[in-house]
CSV table of C-alpha atoms and ligand atoms in Angstrom, one decimal:
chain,number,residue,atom,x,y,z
A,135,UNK,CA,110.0,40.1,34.6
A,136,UNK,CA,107.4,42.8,35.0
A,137,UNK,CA,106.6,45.0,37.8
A,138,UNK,CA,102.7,45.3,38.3
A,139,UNK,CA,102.6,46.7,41.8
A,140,UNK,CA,98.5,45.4,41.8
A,141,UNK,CA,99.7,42.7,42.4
A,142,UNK,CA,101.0,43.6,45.8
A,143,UNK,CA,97.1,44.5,46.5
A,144,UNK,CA,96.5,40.2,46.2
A,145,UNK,CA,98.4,39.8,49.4
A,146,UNK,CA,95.8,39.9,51.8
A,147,UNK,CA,95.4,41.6,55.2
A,148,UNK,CA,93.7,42.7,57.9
A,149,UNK,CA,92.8,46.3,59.0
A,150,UNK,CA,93.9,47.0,62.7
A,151,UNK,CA,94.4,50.2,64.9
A,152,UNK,CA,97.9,50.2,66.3
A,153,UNK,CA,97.8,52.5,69.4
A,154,UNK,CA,101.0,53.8,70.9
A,155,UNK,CA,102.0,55.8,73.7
A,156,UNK,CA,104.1,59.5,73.5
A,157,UNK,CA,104.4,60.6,77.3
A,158,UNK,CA,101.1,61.3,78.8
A,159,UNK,CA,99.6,61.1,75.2
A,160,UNK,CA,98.5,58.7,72.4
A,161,UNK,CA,99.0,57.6,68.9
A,162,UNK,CA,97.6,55.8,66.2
A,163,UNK,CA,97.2,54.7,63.1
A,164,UNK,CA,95.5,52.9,60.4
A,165,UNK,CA,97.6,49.6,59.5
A,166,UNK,CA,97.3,46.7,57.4
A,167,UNK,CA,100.6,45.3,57.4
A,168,UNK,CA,100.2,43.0,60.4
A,169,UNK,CA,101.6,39.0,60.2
A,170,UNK,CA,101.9,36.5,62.8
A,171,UNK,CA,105.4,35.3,62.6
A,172,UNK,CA,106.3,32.9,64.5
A,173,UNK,CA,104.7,31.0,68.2
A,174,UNK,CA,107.2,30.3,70.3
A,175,UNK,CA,107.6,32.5,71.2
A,176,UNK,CA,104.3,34.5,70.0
A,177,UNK,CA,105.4,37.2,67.4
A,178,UNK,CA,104.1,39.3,65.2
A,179,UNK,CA,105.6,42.0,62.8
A,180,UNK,CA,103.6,45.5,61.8
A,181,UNK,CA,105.1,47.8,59.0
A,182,UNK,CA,104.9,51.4,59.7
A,183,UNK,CA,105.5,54.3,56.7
A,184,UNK,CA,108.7,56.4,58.5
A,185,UNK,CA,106.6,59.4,58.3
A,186,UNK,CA,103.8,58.0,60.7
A,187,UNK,CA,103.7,59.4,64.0
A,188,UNK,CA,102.3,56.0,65.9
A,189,UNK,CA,106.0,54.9,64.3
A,190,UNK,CA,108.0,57.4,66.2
A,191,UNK,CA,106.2,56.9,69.1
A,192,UNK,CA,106.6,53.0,69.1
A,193,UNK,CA,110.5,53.7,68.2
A,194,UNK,CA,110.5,55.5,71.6
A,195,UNK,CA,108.5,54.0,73.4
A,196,UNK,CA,109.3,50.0,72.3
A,197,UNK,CA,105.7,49.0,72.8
A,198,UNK,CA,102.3,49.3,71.0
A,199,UNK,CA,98.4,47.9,71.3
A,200,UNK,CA,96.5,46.6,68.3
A,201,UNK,CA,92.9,46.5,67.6
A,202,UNK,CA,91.6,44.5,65.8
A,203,UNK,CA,88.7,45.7,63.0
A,204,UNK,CA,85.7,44.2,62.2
A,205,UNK,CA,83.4,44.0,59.0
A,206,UNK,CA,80.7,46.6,61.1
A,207,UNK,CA,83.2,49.1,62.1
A,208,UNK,CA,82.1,52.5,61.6
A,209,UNK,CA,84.0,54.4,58.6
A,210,UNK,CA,84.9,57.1,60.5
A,211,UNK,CA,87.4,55.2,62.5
A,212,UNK,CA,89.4,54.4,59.4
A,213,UNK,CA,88.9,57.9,58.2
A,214,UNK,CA,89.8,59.3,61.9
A,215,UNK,CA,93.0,57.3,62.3
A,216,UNK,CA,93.6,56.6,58.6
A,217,UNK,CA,93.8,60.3,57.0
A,218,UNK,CA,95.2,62.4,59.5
A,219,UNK,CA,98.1,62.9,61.5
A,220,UNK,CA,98.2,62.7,65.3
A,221,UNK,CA,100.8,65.3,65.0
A,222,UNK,CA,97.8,67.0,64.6
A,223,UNK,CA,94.9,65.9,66.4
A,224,UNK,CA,94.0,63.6,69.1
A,225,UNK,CA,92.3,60.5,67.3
A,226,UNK,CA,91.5,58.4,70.6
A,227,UNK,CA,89.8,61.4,71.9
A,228,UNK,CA,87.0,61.3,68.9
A,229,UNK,CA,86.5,57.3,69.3
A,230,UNK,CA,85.2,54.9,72.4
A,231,UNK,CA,88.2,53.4,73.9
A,232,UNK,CA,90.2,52.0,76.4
A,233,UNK,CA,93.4,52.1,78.3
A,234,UNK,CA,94.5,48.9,79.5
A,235,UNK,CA,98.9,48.7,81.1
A,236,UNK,CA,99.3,52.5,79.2
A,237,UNK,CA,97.9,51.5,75.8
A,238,UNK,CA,95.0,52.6,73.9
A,239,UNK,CA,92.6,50.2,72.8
A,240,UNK,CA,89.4,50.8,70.9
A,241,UNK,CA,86.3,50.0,73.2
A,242,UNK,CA,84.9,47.6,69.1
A,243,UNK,CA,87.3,45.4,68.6
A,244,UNK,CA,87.3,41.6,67.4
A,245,UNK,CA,90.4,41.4,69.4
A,246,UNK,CA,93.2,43.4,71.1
A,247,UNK,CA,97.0,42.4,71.6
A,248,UNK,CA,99.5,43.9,73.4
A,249,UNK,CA,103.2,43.7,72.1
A,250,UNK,CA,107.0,44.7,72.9
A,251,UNK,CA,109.2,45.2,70.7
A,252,UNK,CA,112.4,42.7,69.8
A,253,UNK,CA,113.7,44.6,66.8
A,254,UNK,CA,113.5,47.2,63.9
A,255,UNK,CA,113.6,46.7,60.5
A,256,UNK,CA,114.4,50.0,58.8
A,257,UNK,CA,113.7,50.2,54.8
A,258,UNK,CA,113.7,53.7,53.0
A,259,UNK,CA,109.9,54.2,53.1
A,260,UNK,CA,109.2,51.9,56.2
A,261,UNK,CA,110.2,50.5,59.4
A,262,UNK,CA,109.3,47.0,60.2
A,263,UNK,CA,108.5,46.3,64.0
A,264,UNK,CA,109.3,42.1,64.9
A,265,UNK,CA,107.3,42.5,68.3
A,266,UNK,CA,106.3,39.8,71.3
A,267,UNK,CA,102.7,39.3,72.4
A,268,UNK,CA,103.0,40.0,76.1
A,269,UNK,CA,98.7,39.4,76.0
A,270,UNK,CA,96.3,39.0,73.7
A,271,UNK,CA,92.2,38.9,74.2
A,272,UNK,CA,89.5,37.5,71.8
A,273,UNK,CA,86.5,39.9,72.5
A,274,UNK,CA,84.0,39.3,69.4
A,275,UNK,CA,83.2,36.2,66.9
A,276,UNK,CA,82.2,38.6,64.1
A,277,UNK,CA,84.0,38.9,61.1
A,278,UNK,CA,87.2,40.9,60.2
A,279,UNK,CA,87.3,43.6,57.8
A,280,UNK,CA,90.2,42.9,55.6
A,281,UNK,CA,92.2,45.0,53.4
A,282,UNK,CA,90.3,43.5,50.4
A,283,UNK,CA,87.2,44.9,52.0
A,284,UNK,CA,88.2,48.6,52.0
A,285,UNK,CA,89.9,48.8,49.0
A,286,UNK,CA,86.4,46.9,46.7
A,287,UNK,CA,83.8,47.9,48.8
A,288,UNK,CA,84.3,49.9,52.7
A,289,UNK,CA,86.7,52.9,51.0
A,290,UNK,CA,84.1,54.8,49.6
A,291,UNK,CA,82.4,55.2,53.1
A,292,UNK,CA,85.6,56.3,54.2
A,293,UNK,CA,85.8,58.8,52.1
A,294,UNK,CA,82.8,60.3,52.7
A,295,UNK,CA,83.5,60.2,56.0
A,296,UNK,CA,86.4,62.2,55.7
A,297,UNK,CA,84.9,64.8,53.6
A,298,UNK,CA,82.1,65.2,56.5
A,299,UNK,CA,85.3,65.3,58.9
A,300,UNK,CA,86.5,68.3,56.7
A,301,UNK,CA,83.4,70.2,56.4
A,302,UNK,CA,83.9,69.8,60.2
A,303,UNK,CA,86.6,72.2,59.9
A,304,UNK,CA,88.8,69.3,61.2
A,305,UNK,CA,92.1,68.8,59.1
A,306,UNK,CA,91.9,65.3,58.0
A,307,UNK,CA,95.1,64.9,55.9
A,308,UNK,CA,98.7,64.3,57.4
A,309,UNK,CA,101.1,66.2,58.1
A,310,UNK,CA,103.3,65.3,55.0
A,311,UNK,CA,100.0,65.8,52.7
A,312,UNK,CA,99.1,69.1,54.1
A,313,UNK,CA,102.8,70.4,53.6
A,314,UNK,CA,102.7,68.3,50.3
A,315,UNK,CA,100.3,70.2,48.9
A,316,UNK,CA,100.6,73.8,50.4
A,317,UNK,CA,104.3,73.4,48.6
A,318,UNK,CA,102.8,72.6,45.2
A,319,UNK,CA,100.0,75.4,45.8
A,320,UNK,CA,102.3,78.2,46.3
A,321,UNK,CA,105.2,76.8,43.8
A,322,UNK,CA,101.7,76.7,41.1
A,323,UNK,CA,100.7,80.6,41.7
A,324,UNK,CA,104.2,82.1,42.1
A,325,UNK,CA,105.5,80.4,39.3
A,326,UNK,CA,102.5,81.4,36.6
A,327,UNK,CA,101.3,84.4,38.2
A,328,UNK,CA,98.2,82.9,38.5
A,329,UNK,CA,98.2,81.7,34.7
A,330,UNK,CA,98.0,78.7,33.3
A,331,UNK,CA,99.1,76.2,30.6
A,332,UNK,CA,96.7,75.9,27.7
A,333,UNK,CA,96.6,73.6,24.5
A,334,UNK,CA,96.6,75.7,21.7
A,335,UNK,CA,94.8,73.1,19.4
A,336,UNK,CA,92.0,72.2,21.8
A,337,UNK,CA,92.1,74.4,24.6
A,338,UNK,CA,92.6,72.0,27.5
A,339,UNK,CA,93.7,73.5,30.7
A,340,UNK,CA,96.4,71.9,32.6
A,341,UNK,CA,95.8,71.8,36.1
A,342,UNK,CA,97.6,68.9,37.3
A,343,UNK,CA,100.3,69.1,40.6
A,344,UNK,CA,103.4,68.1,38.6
A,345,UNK,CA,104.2,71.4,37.2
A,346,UNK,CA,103.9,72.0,33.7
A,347,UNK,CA,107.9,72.5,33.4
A,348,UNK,CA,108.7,69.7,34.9
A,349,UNK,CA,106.5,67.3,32.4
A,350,UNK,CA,108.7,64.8,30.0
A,351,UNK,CA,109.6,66.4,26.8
A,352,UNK,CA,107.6,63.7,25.0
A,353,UNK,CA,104.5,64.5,27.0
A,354,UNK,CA,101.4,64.9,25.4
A,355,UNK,CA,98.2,66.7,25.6
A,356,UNK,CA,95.8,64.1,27.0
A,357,UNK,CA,92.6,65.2,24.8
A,358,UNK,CA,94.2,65.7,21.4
A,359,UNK,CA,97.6,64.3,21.8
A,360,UNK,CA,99.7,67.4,20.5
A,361,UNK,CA,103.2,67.9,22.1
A,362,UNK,CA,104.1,70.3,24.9
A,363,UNK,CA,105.3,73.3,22.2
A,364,UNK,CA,101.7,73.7,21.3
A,365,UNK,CA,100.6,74.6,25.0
A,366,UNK,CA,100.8,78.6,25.5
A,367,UNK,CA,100.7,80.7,29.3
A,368,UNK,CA,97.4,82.4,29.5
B,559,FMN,C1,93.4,51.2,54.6
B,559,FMN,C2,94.7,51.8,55.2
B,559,FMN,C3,95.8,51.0,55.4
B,559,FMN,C4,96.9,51.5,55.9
B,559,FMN,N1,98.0,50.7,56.2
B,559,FMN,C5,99.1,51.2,56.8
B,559,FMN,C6,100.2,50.4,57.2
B,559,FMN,O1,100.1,49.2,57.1
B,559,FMN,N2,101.2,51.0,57.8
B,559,FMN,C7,101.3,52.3,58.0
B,559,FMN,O2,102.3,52.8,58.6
B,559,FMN,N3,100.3,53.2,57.6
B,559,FMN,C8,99.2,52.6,57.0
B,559,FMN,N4,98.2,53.5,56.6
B,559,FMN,C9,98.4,54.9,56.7
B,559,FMN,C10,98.3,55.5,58.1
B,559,FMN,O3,97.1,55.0,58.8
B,559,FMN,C11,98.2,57.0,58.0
B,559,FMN,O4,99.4,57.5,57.4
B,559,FMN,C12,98.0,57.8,59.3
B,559,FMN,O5,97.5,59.1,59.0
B,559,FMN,C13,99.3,57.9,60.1
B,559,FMN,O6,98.9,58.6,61.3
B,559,FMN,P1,100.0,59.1,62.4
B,559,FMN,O7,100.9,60.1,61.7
B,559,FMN,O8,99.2,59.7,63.5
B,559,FMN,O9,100.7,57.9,62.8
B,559,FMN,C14,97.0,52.9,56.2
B,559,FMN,C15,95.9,53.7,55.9
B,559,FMN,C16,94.7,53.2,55.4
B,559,FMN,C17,93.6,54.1,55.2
């Protein structure tokens, strides 16, 4: 049996804003991995990456709002809640919204539901919230953006919007990826004193973020395919 992890990408979702509460402040966050699971009574269950600070929040908390996204949405609210941690910054500030019983809601929605939750599922990289509907409101007949949607088409906005976000001075990555990458940074200069690895056949310059010590010994020069003995510090 093979594993080709696209083909996770052919289950199909939505794209919501899950909104949380942390004392007098709020969280979100970007999901996709919403399903209804069952009617009576109503339940739904939401994934949340461990690292996510809407997921501490619901853990405390026990309750969270969802939004519900549709196909005109403006990129930046993906970029806004989707790329940067609200360890960091305060998302809802930056969007129109609303607070309805202590949760956040964003003012374009197709829908909004408001949830408690009945149990925690806890895998390595996630935590699966099984949740009740306490009350749920069907605002818009327009279309929903699905996950299919941003990853074919509606990412590339995103993106852009998130470099404009940047040039804003704003920082637009999450916590992990800022730490992620100030790590790898400093490990990169310290180790090679500002040096770097380069193919002594056809001079390519490896500047990836695994460093070079680390590669596989069968690794190979991605232009002309020679091994790692023929790569010199310079
Ligand atoms: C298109 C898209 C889908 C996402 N789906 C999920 C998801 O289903 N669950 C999740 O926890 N994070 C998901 N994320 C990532 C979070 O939105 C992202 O990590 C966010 O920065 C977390 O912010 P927080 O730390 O303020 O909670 C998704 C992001 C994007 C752009």
């Amino acid at each position: 049996m093979t594993m080709d992890y696209d083909a996770l990408y052919k289950l199909t979702h939505g794209l919501y804003v899950l909104g949380a509460r942390d004392g007098e402040k709020f969280a979100g966050s970007i999901v996709d991995a919403v399903m209804q699971v069952a009617n009576k009574p109503w339940v739904i269950a939401v994934s949340c990456t461990n690292s996510s600070y809407t997921k501490e929040c619901i853990t405390k908390d026990k309750e969270f709002s969802l939004s519900v996204l549709s196909k005109k949405v403006a990129p930046f609210v993906v970029a806004n809640f989707g790329f940067q941690s609200g360890r960091n910054v305060n998302k809802w500030e930056k969007v129109d919204y609303c607070v309805v019983d202590r949760l956040p809601y964003l003012k374009d929605n197709l829908a909004t539901l408001h949830c408690k939750v009945l149990q925690e599922v806890v895998f390595e990289s996630n935590t699966m919230f099984i949740a009740e509907v306490l009350s749920c409101a069907n605002n818009q007949d327009e279309e929903a953006l699905t996950y299919n949607d941003y990853r074919t088409y509606f990412k590339k906005d995103v993106l852009k919007s998130f470099e404009e976000m940047k040039k804003g001075g704003e920082t637009a990555m999450t916590d992990n990826e800022v730490k992620e990458k100030d790590v790898k940074e400093v490990q990169k200069s310290e180790k090679n004193d500002g040096k770097h690895w380069v193919c002594t056949v056809c001079e390519y310059v490896y500047d990836e973020d695994v460093p070079f010590e680390e590669l596989p010994d069968d690794w190979t020069c991605p232009v002309c395919g020679v091994d790692k003995s023929l790569f010199v510090l310079k």
